[in-house]
Coordinates of C-alpha atoms and ligand atoms in Angstrom, one line a residue:
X16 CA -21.0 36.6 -30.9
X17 CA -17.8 34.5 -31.7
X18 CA -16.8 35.3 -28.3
X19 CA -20.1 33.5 -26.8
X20 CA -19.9 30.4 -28.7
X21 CA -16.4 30.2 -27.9
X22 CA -17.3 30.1 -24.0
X23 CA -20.2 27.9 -24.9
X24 CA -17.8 25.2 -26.2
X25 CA -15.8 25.7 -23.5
X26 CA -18.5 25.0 -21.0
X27 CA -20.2 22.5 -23.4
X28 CA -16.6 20.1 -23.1
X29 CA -16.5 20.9 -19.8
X30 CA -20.0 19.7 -19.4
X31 CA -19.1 16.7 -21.4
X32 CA -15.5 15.6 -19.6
X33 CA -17.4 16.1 -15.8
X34 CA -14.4 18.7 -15.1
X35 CA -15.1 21.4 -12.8
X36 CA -11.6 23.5 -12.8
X37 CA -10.1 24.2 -9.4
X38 CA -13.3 23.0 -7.3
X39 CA -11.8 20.3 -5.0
X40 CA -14.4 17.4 -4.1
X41 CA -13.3 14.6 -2.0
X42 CA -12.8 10.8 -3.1
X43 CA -12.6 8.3 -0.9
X44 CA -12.2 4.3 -1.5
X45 CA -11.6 1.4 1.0
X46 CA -10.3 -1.5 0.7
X47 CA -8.6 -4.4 2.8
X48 CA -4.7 -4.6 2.9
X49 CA -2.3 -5.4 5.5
X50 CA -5.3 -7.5 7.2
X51 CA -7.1 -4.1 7.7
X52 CA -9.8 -1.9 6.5
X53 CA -7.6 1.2 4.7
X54 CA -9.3 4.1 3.8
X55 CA -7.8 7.0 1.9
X56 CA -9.7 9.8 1.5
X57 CA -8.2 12.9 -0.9
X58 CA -9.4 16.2 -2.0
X59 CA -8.6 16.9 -5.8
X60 CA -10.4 18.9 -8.7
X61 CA -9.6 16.2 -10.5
X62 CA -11.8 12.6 -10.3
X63 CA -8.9 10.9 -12.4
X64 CA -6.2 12.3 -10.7
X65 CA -7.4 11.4 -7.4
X66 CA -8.6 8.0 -8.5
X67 CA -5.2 7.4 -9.9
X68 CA -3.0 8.8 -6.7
X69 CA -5.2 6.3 -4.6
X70 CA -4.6 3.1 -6.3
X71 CA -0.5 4.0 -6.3
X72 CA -1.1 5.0 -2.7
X73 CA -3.0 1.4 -1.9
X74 CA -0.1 -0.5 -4.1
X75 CA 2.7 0.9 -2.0
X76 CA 0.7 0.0 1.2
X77 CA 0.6 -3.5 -0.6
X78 CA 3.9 -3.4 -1.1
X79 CA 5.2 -2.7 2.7
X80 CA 1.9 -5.5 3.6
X81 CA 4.6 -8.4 1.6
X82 CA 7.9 -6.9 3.5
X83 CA 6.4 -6.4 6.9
X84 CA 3.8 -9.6 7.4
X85 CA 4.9 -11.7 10.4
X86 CA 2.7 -14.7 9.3
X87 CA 3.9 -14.8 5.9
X88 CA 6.3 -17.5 5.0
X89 CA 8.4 -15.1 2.1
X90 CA 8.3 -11.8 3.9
X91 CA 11.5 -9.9 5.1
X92 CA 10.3 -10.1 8.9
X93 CA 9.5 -14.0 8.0
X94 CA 13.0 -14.5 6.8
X95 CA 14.9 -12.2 9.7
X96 CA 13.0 -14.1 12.4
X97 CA 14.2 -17.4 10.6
X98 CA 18.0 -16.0 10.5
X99 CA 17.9 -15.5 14.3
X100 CA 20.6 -16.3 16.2
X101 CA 22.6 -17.7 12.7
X102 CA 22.9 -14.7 10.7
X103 CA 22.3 -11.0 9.6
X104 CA 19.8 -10.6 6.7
X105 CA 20.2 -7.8 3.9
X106 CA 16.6 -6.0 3.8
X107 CA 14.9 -3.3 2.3
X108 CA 15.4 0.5 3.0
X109 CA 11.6 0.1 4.0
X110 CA 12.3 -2.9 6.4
X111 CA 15.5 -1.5 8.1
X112 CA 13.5 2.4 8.8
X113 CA 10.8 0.5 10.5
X114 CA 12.9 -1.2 12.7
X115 CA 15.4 1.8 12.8
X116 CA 11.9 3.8 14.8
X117 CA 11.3 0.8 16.3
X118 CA 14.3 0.6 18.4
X119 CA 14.3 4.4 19.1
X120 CA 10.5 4.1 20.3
X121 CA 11.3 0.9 22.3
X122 CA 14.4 3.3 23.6
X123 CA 12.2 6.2 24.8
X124 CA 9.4 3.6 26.2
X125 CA 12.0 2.1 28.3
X126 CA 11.0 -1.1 26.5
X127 CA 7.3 -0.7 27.3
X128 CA 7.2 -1.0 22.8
X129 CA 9.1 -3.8 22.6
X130 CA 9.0 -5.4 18.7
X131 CA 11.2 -8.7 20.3
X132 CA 7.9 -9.3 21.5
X133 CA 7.3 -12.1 18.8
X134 CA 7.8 -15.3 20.6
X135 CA 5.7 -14.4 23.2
X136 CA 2.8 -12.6 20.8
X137 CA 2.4 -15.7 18.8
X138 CA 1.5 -17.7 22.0
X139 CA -1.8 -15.6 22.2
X140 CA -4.7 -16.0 20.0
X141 CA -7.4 -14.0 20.4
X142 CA -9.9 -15.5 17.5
X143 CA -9.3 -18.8 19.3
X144 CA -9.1 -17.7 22.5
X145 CA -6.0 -19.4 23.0
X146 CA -3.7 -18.5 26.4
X147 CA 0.0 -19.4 26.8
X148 CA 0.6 -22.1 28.9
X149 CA 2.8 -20.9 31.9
X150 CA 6.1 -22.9 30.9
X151 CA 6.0 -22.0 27.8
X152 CA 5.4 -17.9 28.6
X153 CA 8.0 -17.7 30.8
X154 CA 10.5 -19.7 28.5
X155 CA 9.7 -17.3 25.5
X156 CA 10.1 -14.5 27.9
X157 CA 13.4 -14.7 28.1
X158 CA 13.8 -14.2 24.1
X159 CA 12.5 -10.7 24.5
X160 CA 14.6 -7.9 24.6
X161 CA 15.3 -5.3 21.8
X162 CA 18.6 -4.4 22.4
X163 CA 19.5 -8.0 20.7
X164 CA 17.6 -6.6 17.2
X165 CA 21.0 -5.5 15.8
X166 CA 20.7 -3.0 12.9
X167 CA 23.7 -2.0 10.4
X168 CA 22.6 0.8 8.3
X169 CA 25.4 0.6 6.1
X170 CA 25.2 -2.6 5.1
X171 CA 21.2 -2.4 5.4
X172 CA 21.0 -6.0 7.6
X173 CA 19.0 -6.9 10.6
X174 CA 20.1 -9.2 12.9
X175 CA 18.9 -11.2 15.6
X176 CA 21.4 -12.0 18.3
X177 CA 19.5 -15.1 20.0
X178 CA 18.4 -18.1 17.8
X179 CA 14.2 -18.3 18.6
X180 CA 13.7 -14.5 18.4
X181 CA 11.1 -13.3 16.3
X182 CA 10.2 -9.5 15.3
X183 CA 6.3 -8.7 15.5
X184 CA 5.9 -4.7 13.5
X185 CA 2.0 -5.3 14.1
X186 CA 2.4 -2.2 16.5
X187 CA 4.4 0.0 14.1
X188 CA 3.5 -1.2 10.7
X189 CA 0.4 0.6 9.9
X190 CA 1.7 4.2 10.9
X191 CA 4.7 3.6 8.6
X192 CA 2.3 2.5 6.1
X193 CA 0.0 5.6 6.6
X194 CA 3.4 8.2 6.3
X195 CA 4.5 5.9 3.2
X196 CA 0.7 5.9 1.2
X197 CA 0.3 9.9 2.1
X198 CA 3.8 10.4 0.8
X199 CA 3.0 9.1 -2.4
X200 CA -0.3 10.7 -2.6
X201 CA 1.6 13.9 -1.9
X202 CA 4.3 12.9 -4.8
X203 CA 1.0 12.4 -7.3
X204 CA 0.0 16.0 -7.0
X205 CA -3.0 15.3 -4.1
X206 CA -2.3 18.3 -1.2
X207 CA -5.0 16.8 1.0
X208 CA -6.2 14.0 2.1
X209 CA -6.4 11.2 5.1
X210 CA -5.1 7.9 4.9
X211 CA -6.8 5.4 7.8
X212 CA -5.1 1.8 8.3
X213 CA -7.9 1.7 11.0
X214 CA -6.7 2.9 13.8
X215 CA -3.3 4.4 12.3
X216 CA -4.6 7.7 10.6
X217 CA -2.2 10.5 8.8
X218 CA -3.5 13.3 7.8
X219 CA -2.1 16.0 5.5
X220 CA -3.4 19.0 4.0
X221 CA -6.9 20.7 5.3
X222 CA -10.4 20.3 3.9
X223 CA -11.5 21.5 0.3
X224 CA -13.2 24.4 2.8
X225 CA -9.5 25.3 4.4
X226 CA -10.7 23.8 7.7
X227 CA -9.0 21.0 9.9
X228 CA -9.5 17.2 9.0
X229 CA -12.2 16.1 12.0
X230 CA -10.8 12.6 13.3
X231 CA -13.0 10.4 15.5
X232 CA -12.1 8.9 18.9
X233 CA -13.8 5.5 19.8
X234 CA -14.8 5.1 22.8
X235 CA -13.5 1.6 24.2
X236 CA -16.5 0.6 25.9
X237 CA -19.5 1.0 23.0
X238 CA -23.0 1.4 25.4
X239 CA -24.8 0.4 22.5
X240 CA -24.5 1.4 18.6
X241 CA -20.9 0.4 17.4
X242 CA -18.4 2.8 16.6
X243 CA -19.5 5.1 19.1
X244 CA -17.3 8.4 19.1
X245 CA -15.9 9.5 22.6
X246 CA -14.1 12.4 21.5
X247 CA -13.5 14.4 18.0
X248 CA -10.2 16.3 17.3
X249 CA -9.3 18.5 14.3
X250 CA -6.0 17.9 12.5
X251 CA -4.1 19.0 9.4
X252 CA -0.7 17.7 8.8
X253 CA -0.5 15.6 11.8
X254 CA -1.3 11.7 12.7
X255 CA -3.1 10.0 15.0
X256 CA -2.8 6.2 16.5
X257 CA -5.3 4.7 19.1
X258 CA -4.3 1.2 20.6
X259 CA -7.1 -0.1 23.1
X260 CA -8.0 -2.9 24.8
X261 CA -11.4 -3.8 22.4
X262 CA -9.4 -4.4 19.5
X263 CA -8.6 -8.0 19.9
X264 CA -10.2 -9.8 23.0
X265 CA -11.5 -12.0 24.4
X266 CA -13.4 -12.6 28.1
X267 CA -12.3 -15.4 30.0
X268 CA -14.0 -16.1 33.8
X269 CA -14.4 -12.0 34.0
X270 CA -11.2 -10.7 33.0
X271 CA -10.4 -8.9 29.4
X272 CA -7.4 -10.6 27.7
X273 CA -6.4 -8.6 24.7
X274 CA -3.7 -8.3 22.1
X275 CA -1.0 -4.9 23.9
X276 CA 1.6 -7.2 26.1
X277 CA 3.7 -6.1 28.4
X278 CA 6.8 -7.8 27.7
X279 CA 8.1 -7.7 31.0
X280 CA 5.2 -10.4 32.0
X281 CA 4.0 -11.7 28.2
X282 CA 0.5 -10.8 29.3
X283 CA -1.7 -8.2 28.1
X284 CA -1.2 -4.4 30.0
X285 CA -4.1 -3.5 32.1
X286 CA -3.7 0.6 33.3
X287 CA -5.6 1.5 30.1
X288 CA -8.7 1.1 27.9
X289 CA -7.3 3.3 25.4
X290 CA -4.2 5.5 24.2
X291 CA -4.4 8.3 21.2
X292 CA -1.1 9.9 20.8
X293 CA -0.7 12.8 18.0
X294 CA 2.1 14.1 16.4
X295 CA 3.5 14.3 13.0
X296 CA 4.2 11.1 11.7
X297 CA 2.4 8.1 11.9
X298 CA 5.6 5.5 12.3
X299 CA 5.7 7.4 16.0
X300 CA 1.9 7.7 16.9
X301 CA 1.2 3.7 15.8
X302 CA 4.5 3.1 18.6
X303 CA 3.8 5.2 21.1
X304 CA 0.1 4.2 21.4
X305 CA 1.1 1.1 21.7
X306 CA 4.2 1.8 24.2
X307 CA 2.1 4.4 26.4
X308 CA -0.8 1.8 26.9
X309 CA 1.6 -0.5 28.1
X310 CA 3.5 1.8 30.6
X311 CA -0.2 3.5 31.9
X312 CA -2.0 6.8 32.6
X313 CA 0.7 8.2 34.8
X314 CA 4.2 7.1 33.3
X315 CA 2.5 7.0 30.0
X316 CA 1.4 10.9 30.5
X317 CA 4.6 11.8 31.5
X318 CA 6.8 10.3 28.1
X319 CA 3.9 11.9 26.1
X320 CA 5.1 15.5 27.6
X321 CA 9.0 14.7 27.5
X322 CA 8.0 13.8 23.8
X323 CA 5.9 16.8 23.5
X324 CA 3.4 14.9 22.0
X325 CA -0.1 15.1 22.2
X326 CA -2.5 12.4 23.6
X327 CA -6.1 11.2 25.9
X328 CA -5.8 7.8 27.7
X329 CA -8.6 6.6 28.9
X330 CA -7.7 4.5 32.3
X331 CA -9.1 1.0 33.7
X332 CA -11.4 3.0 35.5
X333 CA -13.1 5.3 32.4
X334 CA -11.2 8.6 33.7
X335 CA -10.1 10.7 30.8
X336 CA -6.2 12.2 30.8
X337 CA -5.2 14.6 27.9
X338 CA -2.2 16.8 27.3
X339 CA -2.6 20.4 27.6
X340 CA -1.6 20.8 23.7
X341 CA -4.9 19.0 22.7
X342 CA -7.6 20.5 24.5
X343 CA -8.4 23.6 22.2
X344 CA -8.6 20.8 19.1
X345 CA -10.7 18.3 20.5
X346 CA -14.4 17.8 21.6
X347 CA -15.2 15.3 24.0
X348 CA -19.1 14.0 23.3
X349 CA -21.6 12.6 26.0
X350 CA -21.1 9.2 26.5
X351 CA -18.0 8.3 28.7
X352 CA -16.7 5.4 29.0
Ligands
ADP413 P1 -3.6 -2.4 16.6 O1 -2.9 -3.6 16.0 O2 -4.9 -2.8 17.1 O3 -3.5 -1.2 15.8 P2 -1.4 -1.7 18.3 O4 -0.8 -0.7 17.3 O5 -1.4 -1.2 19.7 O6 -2.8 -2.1 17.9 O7 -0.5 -2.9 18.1 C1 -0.7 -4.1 18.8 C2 0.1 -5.2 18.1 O8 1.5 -4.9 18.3 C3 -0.1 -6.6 18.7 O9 -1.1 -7.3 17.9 C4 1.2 -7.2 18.5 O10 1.4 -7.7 17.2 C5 2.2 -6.1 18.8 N1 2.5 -5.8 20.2 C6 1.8 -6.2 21.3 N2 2.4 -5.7 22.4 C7 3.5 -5.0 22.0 C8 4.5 -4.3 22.7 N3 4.5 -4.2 24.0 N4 5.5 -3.7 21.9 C9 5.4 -3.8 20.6 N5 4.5 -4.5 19.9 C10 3.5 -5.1 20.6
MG414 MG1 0.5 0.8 17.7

């Protein structure tokens, strides 16, 4: 008897405080940050643990948003790109391991991922449909070059060698971000969970069923509904970046300007459509998207395998490439591009 009313208080708080011990259910919450749609999704048995690990998650994603933000007058990027050519500036350990990756990617791109791109990034503007005069491109041209971003990790400065260089992370940023927000979750007791700075994704952990994360591909040309999927693949533990060409556009007499330059010409890189590239952290997958889609299907392809990375380009032409490590995780639907 004592024994049943025992259990029936048990259940009765339970009831009462929502808790459901060790059933994991997923919560997920968006919001905008670093001028993006983040979503983190985790799995928890807890609602208030979860809720809790999200908002520290989105606060440190905040936090990188202030040091990283080209266009804001105060950030550490803002004040390095005003040092250039005059002197080194003291940054953040979050600052100086972004551009640390950087300058490897840009290394093993052979400059296709070029963050000394700034000068020539800011000519283009793709709300306004702005295109650099061709003075002006090929003056700012000559500014671009990483191997004058100068890093000294002991002192923790960054220094730009040529006064008018600028540092753009747009093509890096959000994978750090993603590796930085899942750490965190990670450090607030979450195991699982995906964190999505739209196209930068990191996943860790499997489903509350034990079964792979299931990541969406867009396709880059949409036949009709939005956010139409070209492929599905099934992660745990691994991250995902797609750069493409429909990001940020526009259409000018027939031909597709869009925001991935080639800094060899300052114009935008036309062998692909789109680039996924998989592997474990998200710093690499946001670069080497970006640095594969500028290099093409066939070079691109090739630094994917000396990487040993996984990845599907999709080439001017709609043709679908993958690595041989991804084709027993991913489903390709109907619709190609
Ligand atoms: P998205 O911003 O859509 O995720 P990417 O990750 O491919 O796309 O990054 C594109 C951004 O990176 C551009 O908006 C620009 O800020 C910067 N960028 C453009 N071309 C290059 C390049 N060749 N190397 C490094 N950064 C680049
Ligand atoms: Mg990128």
């Amino acid at each position: 008897m004592k024994k049943t009313f025992i259990v029936f208080i048990a259940l009765a708080i339970c009831a009462l405080s929502s808790c459901n011990p060790g059933k994991e259910s997923i919560y997920k919450e968006s919001r905008i940050t670093m001028d993006t749609l983040v979503t983190i999704t985790v799995s928890s048995s807890s609602d208030t643990v979860a809720k809790a690990a999200v908002d520290k998650a989105f606060r440190e994603i905040d936090k990188l948003g202030k040091l990283l933000n080209f266009f804001a007058g105060d950030s550490e990027v803002t004040l390095i790109n005003k040092s250039a050519g005059s002197m080194p500036v003291t940054v953040s350990k979050e600052t100086l391991d972004v551009i640390e990756r950087a300058l490897h990617v840009a290394d093993k791109t052979e400059g296709a991922f070029d963050i000394s791109i700034g000068p020539v990034s800011s000519l283009w503007d793709f709300h306004t449909k702005t295109m650099p005069e061709e003075d002006a491109l090929k003056e700012k041209l000559k500014l671009v070059s990483y191997k004058n971003v100068v890093i000294d990790r002991k002192n923790s400065t960054v220094f730009l060698k040529k006064k008018g260089m600028m540092i753009d992370l747009g093509g890096i940023a959000k994978g750090y971000a993603a590796d930085r927000a899942a750490e965190v979750l990670k450090n607030s007791g979450i195991k699982s969970g995906i964190v999505a700075a739209a196209g930068d994704i990191r996943t860790f952990g499997t489903r509350p069923d034990g079964s792979a994360w299931n990541i969406g591909i867009k396709n880059p040309r949409q036949t009709g509904d939005d956010d139409e999927i070209l492929a599905v693949i099934r992660l745990s533990d691994q991250a995902i970046s797609t750069s493409g060409d429909y990001e940020r556009y526009f259409i000018k007499n027939g031909i597709r300007y869009h925001h991935i330059l080639d800094p060899k010409t300052g114009r935008p890189a036309y062998g692909c459509r789109s680039v996924s590239v998989i592997t474990k952290e998200g710093v690499f997958t946001d670069a080497f998207s970006t640095g594969v889609f500028v290099l093409g299907p066939r070079r691109g392809m090739e630094i994917l395998k000396k990487m040993g990375f996984d990845g599907i380009i999709v080439d001017s032409d709609g043709n679908i490439l993958m690595t041989e490590g991804i084709k027993g995780k991913i489903e390709v639907k109907g619709n190609k591009p």
